[in-house]
Every structure is written in structure tokens, then in C-alpha cells.
């Protein structure tokens, strides 16, 4: 690994809801510019990991550090400042139903209050260009297809030029063409904006296209962490399990 | 079970605390406040007026029926007026508010929670309390007293219809009775009570919306919970607020 400081760091992180201990010991470091995918079957808590990175949820044990800051020590206002460096693309896009595409993408810019209306208009147009949907500013989310919503969600997350992008199942539920489009878009962003990305998916093909490093999540901890090819070779049954091709007993290395 | 109830009461109290902190530090967004006042008024005015008319009518009918045993039929206006102003106007309005506005708010916020829009608000640098909760509560505290005024007036008018056409009283007798019974104090109490009800119903609805879990089925559960606990809160607080207001007078 590089000598750089990690941009995201999990130290013995656990999270529980009442008696449900979802994670008990998560440990990993992600360095600037890395593109990582979290793999694991539905319900293991992949979304929870992304939300802890974004400071939307606090771990019940351990520490989460983002850009060197321990999030557990921060107040909501300070977390808000950290979130300025993070863009999150939610699983269902989570666009605001009552706002137009323009207002959705302008939202983080307005909230952070640093830009004039002219600058905002420019940024929105530029982000829509990036996602390949120029000129749809006036549409409402209900007028968009599933894939288009995801792309607008991506444009919104990108609006405030974050260093870290979090993608929660960016391609789940889309048709193959839309999947390819989004994967290519993610790769384009990684190259163009040199962002660090953490994605969650159970589509192995997608994971291979958008990331070089994979983390396998199972039973509340990271069971494998390394270059995508190596993980794929060593954990074939796990990969099969995640991608739905699994037929036999699961063994974890 | 009891532990759960106490825990959610605690969580509700925390929410109310955050709303107060938000109002004092950031104030209320004017535009959103106006939109919410209009929405509350538009949604609940028709049902409030309809129920108020018939409540006023039945109230006049019942009191006349009771009072004629003492030969005191001419006091219908006093009793109908006083019950509507001090009690039924605010309570009826609050209950209708619960069914229309409270249910709507918890469904709206609840579906924003399950579609991760509330997480998105936070992720994008805003605060869901000041975006969603504060303006709705402030709007309710303004709109409900106004609704109560309409409710009470139309209820009194309903009573007059019955007094005139059923009981063969003159409108003058009815109105004079009102005039000599109702004091400014009663009106002030009614407005205070209404603001308290508006606060309770809407803050409870926001709370149930925000704690929604488990997809669309969860939204349904939150909506029911908002209506049930909102109405209970109206009945319980009604007694205590009335008690305090009477002590103060
Ligand atoms: N707010 C919550 N309250 C209770 N349980 C939760 C909450 N959020 C998530 N969970 C539970 O945590 C587990 C992991 O959720 P999630 O991160 O969404 O899984 P994944 O994204 O891997 O499919 C699930 O079993 C879910 O029920
Ligand atoms: Mg998930």
C-alpha cells in the first residue's frame, strides 16, 4: 500500500440495533484514490457501512475515521462539514419527489451556501452533461426511468465536488444496458475527478468493472480483503453465493 | 412493552427539544412555513366546517331537550356557545386535524424515511428537523387557532339553525344569550388550547413519521400510530390544559 494516510479507516467497528448485532469487528483502511467494492449477501450490513462512513449512523463500538477525523467525537454540525467531502448515491436514488431535477442537484449547493445562483445553474448543467442527460432540469423524479433516477442521484452526489463517493448498489434492478452505462460513468468519474470510491453491489461483473479492490463482508466482519482478481480466485464459493450462482455449502477462508 | 412506550416517549421528548433548539438558533423558513399553513388550512377546513355545523346542531337539540325539563329552554344559546367556544371547537378541530393533517404528515415523512430521502437530506448538508419538522409544527400552531375560530363560529351558527327552526326561538334570543355568556377570557383560553393541540398533533405525527421502519407496510403503521396517539394526546392534554387555564383565570 501507499505511504499516504488512509482517507477512510474502520477500527474494530461494531453496530447493533437492540439485540441484533449486525457488525461486531470491522477493520479496514481505504487510501486516497482507491476504488473499493464491498461484497456480501443481502442483509449483511453493507448499506450500514456506507452510512457509517457518511456519518449518518454512529457505530456502537470502535472508531470510524474519515480524512483523519474520528467521527464519533463530532457533533451533527461538525459531521455536516465532513459530509461536504462525501457524495452518497443511495440505493433507490432517494431523489426528493417534490423537487425538480434542477432543484435536486442544486440542493447540496444551496445548503452549503457558497455559490451564486449563476454558478449553481452552471454546475447543474455541467453535472447533467457528465451523466449524459443534459437539458432535463425541469423534469420531476416521477418522470424519469429507474436508471435515469440513479444517474440524477449520482449528479446530485457529485454536485459539491466530493473527494469520496459512496455508491449503494448503483446498478441493482437495472437492465443490462443501463448497468453498463452506470458502470462506465462511475469509471469515468474515478478517472476524471480522481475520487476515492466505495461501492456496494452483489453484481460481480459490475464490481470487476468499477473497482480493483474487494472487501468481502460476512457475519459482521471483513472476511477477505485484497485485489479483485485474488479475491475472486480464492473465494469462488463466496462469489457464487453473492451472485446467486451458489449451489453448495459455504466455506470461508 | 411498557419499556418500549417509555423509550418512545423519551425519543419524542428529544425531538421536541431539537425543534426548540432549531427554532431558537435557526428560526423558521418563511416560505416553507407559509406553504404548510396553507396546506393545513386547505386540507382540514372542509371537514372541520362540516363536523362543526352538525355538532352545533345536535348540541342545540340535546341541550334544549334537557333544559326543557327545567323550563329553561331559552338558555340554549348560553350552553351551546360556551361548550363550543371553551371545549368542542378546539377539540373537534384537533381531532379532525389528527385524521387529515396528522395522518398525511406521518405518511409523507415516513415514506421519505423508507426511501432514504431523510438520509439524503443529511448527506447533502441539511438538517431534517429544520427542513421537515419545525415548519410543520410552527404552521400548525398558527393555523389551528384560526381553524378553531371558523369551527366555533360555524358551530354556533348550526346551533342557531336548530334554535330558530326547531325550537322556535328568535335569533335574537339565541344571540343575546351568547353575548351575555361568552367572555374574552373564554376566547383567549380557546386559542391557547388550540395552539397546544396543533403543536401536539403535528409534533406527534412528525415523530411517528421519522421513526418509520420496514418499507411501505411501516408507513401504514406509522400513520395509524400518529392518528391514535395524536387523538389520545388531545384528550389527555385537554383536561390538564383546561385545569391550568381555569386556575390561572
Ligand atoms: N435502523 C435500523 N434498525 C434496525 N435494524 C436495522 C436498521 N438498519 C438496518 N438494520 C438491519 O441491519 C441489517 C443490515 O442492513 P443493510 O445494511 O441494509 O444490509 P445490506 O445493505 O447489506 O443489504 C439488516 O438485517 C437490517 O434489518
Ligand atoms: Mg443495502
PDB file of C-alpha atoms in Angstrom, chain A residues 75-238:
ATOM      1  CA  UNK A  75     -21.419  16.940  16.737  1.00  0.00           C
ATOM      2  CA  UNK A  76     -24.028  16.955  13.981  1.00  0.00           C
ATOM      3  CA  UNK A  77     -22.796  20.358  12.714  1.00  0.00           C
ATOM      4  CA  UNK A  78     -19.212  19.108  12.504  1.00  0.00           C
ATOM      5  CA  UNK A  79     -20.357  15.923  10.795  1.00  0.00           C
ATOM      6  CA  UNK A  80     -22.092  18.141   8.296  1.00  0.00           C
ATOM      7  CA  UNK A  81     -18.741  19.708   7.462  1.00  0.00           C
ATOM      8  CA  UNK A  82     -17.179  16.265   6.946  1.00  0.00           C
ATOM      9  CA  UNK A  83     -20.099  15.260   4.708  1.00  0.00           C
ATOM     10  CA  UNK A  84     -19.229  18.138   2.394  1.00  0.00           C
ATOM     11  CA  UNK A  85     -16.370  15.920   1.187  1.00  0.00           C
ATOM     12  CA  UNK A  86     -18.592  12.885   0.687  1.00  0.00           C
ATOM     13  CA  UNK A  87     -21.128  12.195  -2.037  1.00  0.00           C
ATOM     14  CA  UNK A  88     -23.540   9.356  -1.483  1.00  0.00           C
ATOM     15  CA  UNK A  89     -25.613   7.684  -4.162  1.00  0.00           C
ATOM     16  CA  UNK A  90     -28.486   5.928  -2.438  1.00  0.00           C
ATOM     17  CA  UNK A  91     -29.851   2.555  -3.462  1.00  0.00           C
ATOM     18  CA  UNK A  92     -33.218   3.924  -4.611  1.00  0.00           C
ATOM     19  CA  UNK A  93     -31.634   7.214  -5.726  1.00  0.00           C
ATOM     20  CA  UNK A  94     -33.554   8.982  -2.897  1.00  0.00           C
ATOM     21  CA  UNK A  95     -34.363  11.979  -5.091  1.00  0.00           C
ATOM     22  CA  UNK A  96     -36.697  14.484  -3.453  1.00  0.00           C
ATOM     23  CA  UNK A  97     -40.065  13.731  -5.074  1.00  0.00           C
ATOM     24  CA  UNK A  98     -41.420  17.246  -4.809  1.00  0.00           C
ATOM     25  CA  UNK A  99     -38.374  18.945  -6.355  1.00  0.00           C
ATOM     26  CA  UNK A 100     -37.335  19.119  -9.998  1.00  0.00           C
ATOM     27  CA  UNK A 101     -34.099  17.567 -11.235  1.00  0.00           C
ATOM     28  CA  UNK A 102     -32.571  21.043 -11.157  1.00  0.00           C
ATOM     29  CA  UNK A 103     -33.594  21.667  -7.541  1.00  0.00           C
ATOM     30  CA  UNK A 104     -32.414  18.197  -6.543  1.00  0.00           C
ATOM     31  CA  UNK A 105     -28.922  18.741  -7.919  1.00  0.00           C
ATOM     32  CA  UNK A 106     -28.798  22.319  -6.637  1.00  0.00           C
ATOM     33  CA  UNK A 107     -29.807  21.167  -3.135  1.00  0.00           C
ATOM     34  CA  UNK A 108     -26.340  20.489  -1.670  1.00  0.00           C
ATOM     35  CA  UNK A 109     -25.001  23.684  -3.250  1.00  0.00           C
ATOM     36  CA  UNK A 110     -27.777  25.797  -1.757  1.00  0.00           C
ATOM     37  CA  UNK A 111     -27.438  24.126   1.646  1.00  0.00           C
ATOM     38  CA  UNK A 112     -23.733  24.779   1.736  1.00  0.00           C
ATOM     39  CA  UNK A 113     -24.481  28.307   0.565  1.00  0.00           C
ATOM     40  CA  UNK A 114     -21.183  29.015  -1.144  1.00  0.00           C
ATOM     41  CA  UNK A 115     -22.370  29.572  -4.676  1.00  0.00           C
ATOM     42  CA  UNK A 116     -24.318  32.241  -6.523  1.00  0.00           C
ATOM     43  CA  UNK A 117     -27.409  31.266  -8.494  1.00  0.00           C
ATOM     44  CA  UNK A 118     -25.440  31.659 -11.750  1.00  0.00           C
ATOM     45  CA  UNK A 119     -22.722  29.319 -10.553  1.00  0.00           C
ATOM     46  CA  UNK A 120     -25.341  26.841  -9.380  1.00  0.00           C
ATOM     47  CA  UNK A 121     -27.019  26.862 -12.792  1.00  0.00           C
ATOM     48  CA  UNK A 122     -23.677  26.244 -14.432  1.00  0.00           C
ATOM     49  CA  UNK A 123     -22.744  23.388 -12.104  1.00  0.00           C
ATOM     50  CA  UNK A 124     -26.131  21.698 -12.538  1.00  0.00           C
ATOM     51  CA  UNK A 125     -25.844  21.886 -16.317  1.00  0.00           C
ATOM     52  CA  UNK A 126     -22.288  20.567 -16.208  1.00  0.00           C
ATOM     53  CA  UNK A 127     -23.208  17.618 -13.937  1.00  0.00           C
ATOM     54  CA  UNK A 128     -26.167  16.727 -16.151  1.00  0.00           C
ATOM     55  CA  UNK A 129     -23.765  16.759 -19.091  1.00  0.00           C
ATOM     56  CA  UNK A 130     -21.452  14.374 -17.217  1.00  0.00           C
ATOM     57  CA  UNK A 131     -24.224  11.861 -16.561  1.00  0.00           C
ATOM     58  CA  UNK A 132     -25.343  12.095 -20.168  1.00  0.00           C
ATOM     59  CA  UNK A 133     -28.759  13.639 -19.505  1.00  0.00           C
ATOM     60  CA  UNK A 134     -28.380  17.287 -20.494  1.00  0.00           C
ATOM     61  CA  UNK A 135     -31.442  19.524 -20.516  1.00  0.00           C
ATOM     62  CA  UNK A 136     -33.675  17.566 -18.126  1.00  0.00           C
ATOM     63  CA  UNK A 137     -33.533  20.274 -15.429  1.00  0.00           C
ATOM     64  CA  UNK A 138     -37.284  20.866 -15.376  1.00  0.00           C
ATOM     65  CA  UNK A 139     -38.368  17.238 -15.057  1.00  0.00           C
ATOM     66  CA  UNK A 140     -39.698  15.752 -11.834  1.00  0.00           C
ATOM     67  CA  UNK A 141     -38.230  12.491 -10.491  1.00  0.00           C
ATOM     68  CA  UNK A 142     -41.529  10.727 -11.225  1.00  0.00           C
ATOM     69  CA  UNK A 143     -40.967  11.387 -14.943  1.00  0.00           C
ATOM     70  CA  UNK A 144     -37.643   9.512 -15.003  1.00  0.00           C
ATOM     71  CA  UNK A 145     -36.814   5.839 -15.505  1.00  0.00           C
ATOM     72  CA  UNK A 146     -35.021   3.847 -12.792  1.00  0.00           C
ATOM     73  CA  UNK A 147     -31.659   4.192 -14.500  1.00  0.00           C
ATOM     74  CA  UNK A 148     -32.136   7.914 -15.088  1.00  0.00           C
ATOM     75  CA  UNK A 149     -33.023   8.435 -11.425  1.00  0.00           C
ATOM     76  CA  UNK A 150     -29.807   6.700 -10.390  1.00  0.00           C
ATOM     77  CA  UNK A 151     -27.843   8.929 -12.730  1.00  0.00           C
ATOM     78  CA  UNK A 152     -29.500  12.076 -11.381  1.00  0.00           C
ATOM     79  CA  UNK A 153     -28.771  10.814  -7.860  1.00  0.00           C
ATOM     80  CA  UNK A 154     -25.185  10.490  -8.975  1.00  0.00           C
ATOM     81  CA  UNK A 155     -25.163  14.023 -10.375  1.00  0.00           C
ATOM     82  CA  UNK A 156     -26.582  15.324  -7.098  1.00  0.00           C
ATOM     83  CA  UNK A 157     -23.954  13.500  -5.042  1.00  0.00           C
ATOM     84  CA  UNK A 158     -21.326  14.915  -7.360  1.00  0.00           C
ATOM     85  CA  UNK A 159     -22.616  18.480  -7.209  1.00  0.00           C
ATOM     86  CA  UNK A 160     -20.441  19.678  -4.358  1.00  0.00           C
ATOM     87  CA  UNK A 161     -17.296  18.064  -5.857  1.00  0.00           C
ATOM     88  CA  UNK A 162     -16.679  15.486  -3.116  1.00  0.00           C
ATOM     89  CA  UNK A 163     -13.409  13.603  -2.643  1.00  0.00           C
ATOM     90  CA  UNK A 164     -15.190  10.430  -1.617  1.00  0.00           C
ATOM     91  CA  UNK A 165     -18.091   8.854  -3.477  1.00  0.00           C
ATOM     92  CA  UNK A 166     -20.241   6.147  -1.920  1.00  0.00           C
ATOM     93  CA  UNK A 167     -22.360   4.043  -4.250  1.00  0.00           C
ATOM     94  CA  UNK A 168     -25.076   1.875  -2.712  1.00  0.00           C
ATOM     95  CA  UNK A 169     -25.995  -0.804  -5.254  1.00  0.00           C
ATOM     96  CA  UNK A 170     -25.721   1.607  -8.169  1.00  0.00           C
ATOM     97  CA  UNK A 171     -26.883  -0.975 -10.699  1.00  0.00           C
ATOM     98  CA  UNK A 172     -29.283  -3.231  -8.791  1.00  0.00           C
ATOM     99  CA  UNK A 173     -32.594  -3.633 -10.568  1.00  0.00           C
ATOM    100  CA  UNK A 174     -31.491  -2.075 -13.852  1.00  0.00           C
ATOM    101  CA  UNK A 175     -31.408  -3.599 -17.326  1.00  0.00           C
ATOM    102  CA  UNK A 176     -28.023  -4.667 -18.772  1.00  0.00           C
ATOM    103  CA  UNK A 177     -27.624  -1.566 -20.933  1.00  0.00           C
ATOM    104  CA  UNK A 178     -28.330   0.757 -18.027  1.00  0.00           C
ATOM    105  CA  UNK A 179     -25.922  -1.243 -15.848  1.00  0.00           C
ATOM    106  CA  UNK A 180     -23.122  -0.862 -18.379  1.00  0.00           C
ATOM    107  CA  UNK A 181     -23.872   2.848 -18.725  1.00  0.00           C
ATOM    108  CA  UNK A 182     -23.673   3.442 -14.986  1.00  0.00           C
ATOM    109  CA  UNK A 183     -20.529   1.358 -14.586  1.00  0.00           C
ATOM    110  CA  UNK A 184     -18.841   3.338 -17.346  1.00  0.00           C
ATOM    111  CA  UNK A 185     -19.995   6.546 -15.711  1.00  0.00           C
ATOM    112  CA  UNK A 186     -18.510   5.524 -12.368  1.00  0.00           C
ATOM    113  CA  UNK A 187     -15.190   4.661 -14.004  1.00  0.00           C
ATOM    114  CA  UNK A 188     -15.247   7.991 -15.854  1.00  0.00           C
ATOM    115  CA  UNK A 189     -15.752   9.853 -12.563  1.00  0.00           C
ATOM    116  CA  UNK A 190     -12.977   7.932 -10.888  1.00  0.00           C
ATOM    117  CA  UNK A 191     -10.578   8.938 -13.644  1.00  0.00           C
ATOM    118  CA  UNK A 192     -11.825  12.454 -14.302  1.00  0.00           C
ATOM    119  CA  UNK A 193     -12.253  13.670 -10.726  1.00  0.00           C
ATOM    120  CA  UNK A 194      -9.692  11.359  -9.067  1.00  0.00           C
ATOM    121  CA  UNK A 195     -12.181  10.487  -6.346  1.00  0.00           C
ATOM    122  CA  UNK A 196     -11.956   7.694  -3.826  1.00  0.00           C
ATOM    123  CA  UNK A 197     -14.938   5.412  -4.277  1.00  0.00           C
ATOM    124  CA  UNK A 198     -16.609   2.823  -2.110  1.00  0.00           C
ATOM    125  CA  UNK A 199     -19.320   0.835  -3.811  1.00  0.00           C
ATOM    126  CA  UNK A 200     -21.696  -1.840  -2.639  1.00  0.00           C
ATOM    127  CA  UNK A 201     -23.010  -4.381  -5.081  1.00  0.00           C
ATOM    128  CA  UNK A 202     -23.753  -8.029  -5.481  1.00  0.00           C
ATOM    129  CA  UNK A 203     -23.165  -7.901  -9.187  1.00  0.00           C
ATOM    130  CA  UNK A 204     -19.714  -9.444  -9.606  1.00  0.00           C
ATOM    131  CA  UNK A 205     -19.330  -8.220 -13.190  1.00  0.00           C
ATOM    132  CA  UNK A 206     -20.029  -4.670 -12.085  1.00  0.00           C
ATOM    133  CA  UNK A 207     -17.685  -4.984  -9.142  1.00  0.00           C
ATOM    134  CA  UNK A 208     -14.937  -6.063 -11.528  1.00  0.00           C
ATOM    135  CA  UNK A 209     -15.528  -3.098 -13.795  1.00  0.00           C
ATOM    136  CA  UNK A 210     -15.690  -0.362 -11.167  1.00  0.00           C
ATOM    137  CA  UNK A 211     -13.092  -1.460  -8.634  1.00  0.00           C
ATOM    138  CA  UNK A 212      -9.684  -3.002  -8.215  1.00  0.00           C
ATOM    139  CA  UNK A 213     -10.008  -3.940  -4.558  1.00  0.00           C
ATOM    140  CA  UNK A 214     -12.752  -6.050  -2.984  1.00  0.00           C
ATOM    141  CA  UNK A 215     -13.812  -6.481   0.615  1.00  0.00           C
ATOM    142  CA  UNK A 216     -15.949  -9.489   1.463  1.00  0.00           C
ATOM    143  CA  UNK A 217     -18.312  -8.857   4.337  1.00  0.00           C
ATOM    144  CA  UNK A 218     -19.716 -11.745   6.309  1.00  0.00           C
ATOM    145  CA  UNK A 219     -21.085 -12.223   9.815  1.00  0.00           C
ATOM    146  CA  UNK A 220     -20.244  -8.734  10.979  1.00  0.00           C
ATOM    147  CA  UNK A 221     -16.653  -8.623   9.859  1.00  0.00           C
ATOM    148  CA  UNK A 222     -14.385  -8.396   6.807  1.00  0.00           C
ATOM    149  CA  UNK A 223     -13.542 -11.973   5.833  1.00  0.00           C
ATOM    150  CA  UNK A 224     -11.407 -11.191   2.802  1.00  0.00           C
ATOM    151  CA  UNK A 225      -9.722  -8.030   1.553  1.00  0.00           C
ATOM    152  CA  UNK A 226      -7.468  -7.681  -1.460  1.00  0.00           C
ATOM    153  CA  UNK A 227      -7.122  -7.224  -5.204  1.00  0.00           C
ATOM    154  CA  UNK A 228     -10.283  -8.189  -7.054  1.00  0.00           C
ATOM    155  CA  UNK A 229      -8.656 -10.997  -9.043  1.00  0.00           C
ATOM    156  CA  UNK A 230      -7.187 -12.587  -5.956  1.00  0.00           C
ATOM    157  CA  UNK A 231     -10.469 -12.451  -4.038  1.00  0.00           C
ATOM    158  CA  UNK A 232     -12.307 -13.900  -6.989  1.00  0.00           C
ATOM    159  CA  UNK A 233      -9.822 -16.773  -7.309  1.00  0.00           C
ATOM    160  CA  UNK A 234      -9.665 -17.639  -3.620  1.00  0.00           C
ATOM    161  CA  UNK A 235     -13.301 -17.301  -2.706  1.00  0.00           C
ATOM    162  CA  UNK A 236     -15.152 -18.777  -5.632  1.00  0.00           C
ATOM    163  CA  UNK A 237     -17.925 -20.251  -3.496  1.00  0.00           C
ATOM    164  CA  UNK A 238     -18.448 -16.934  -1.707  1.00  0.00           C
TER     165      UNK A 238
END
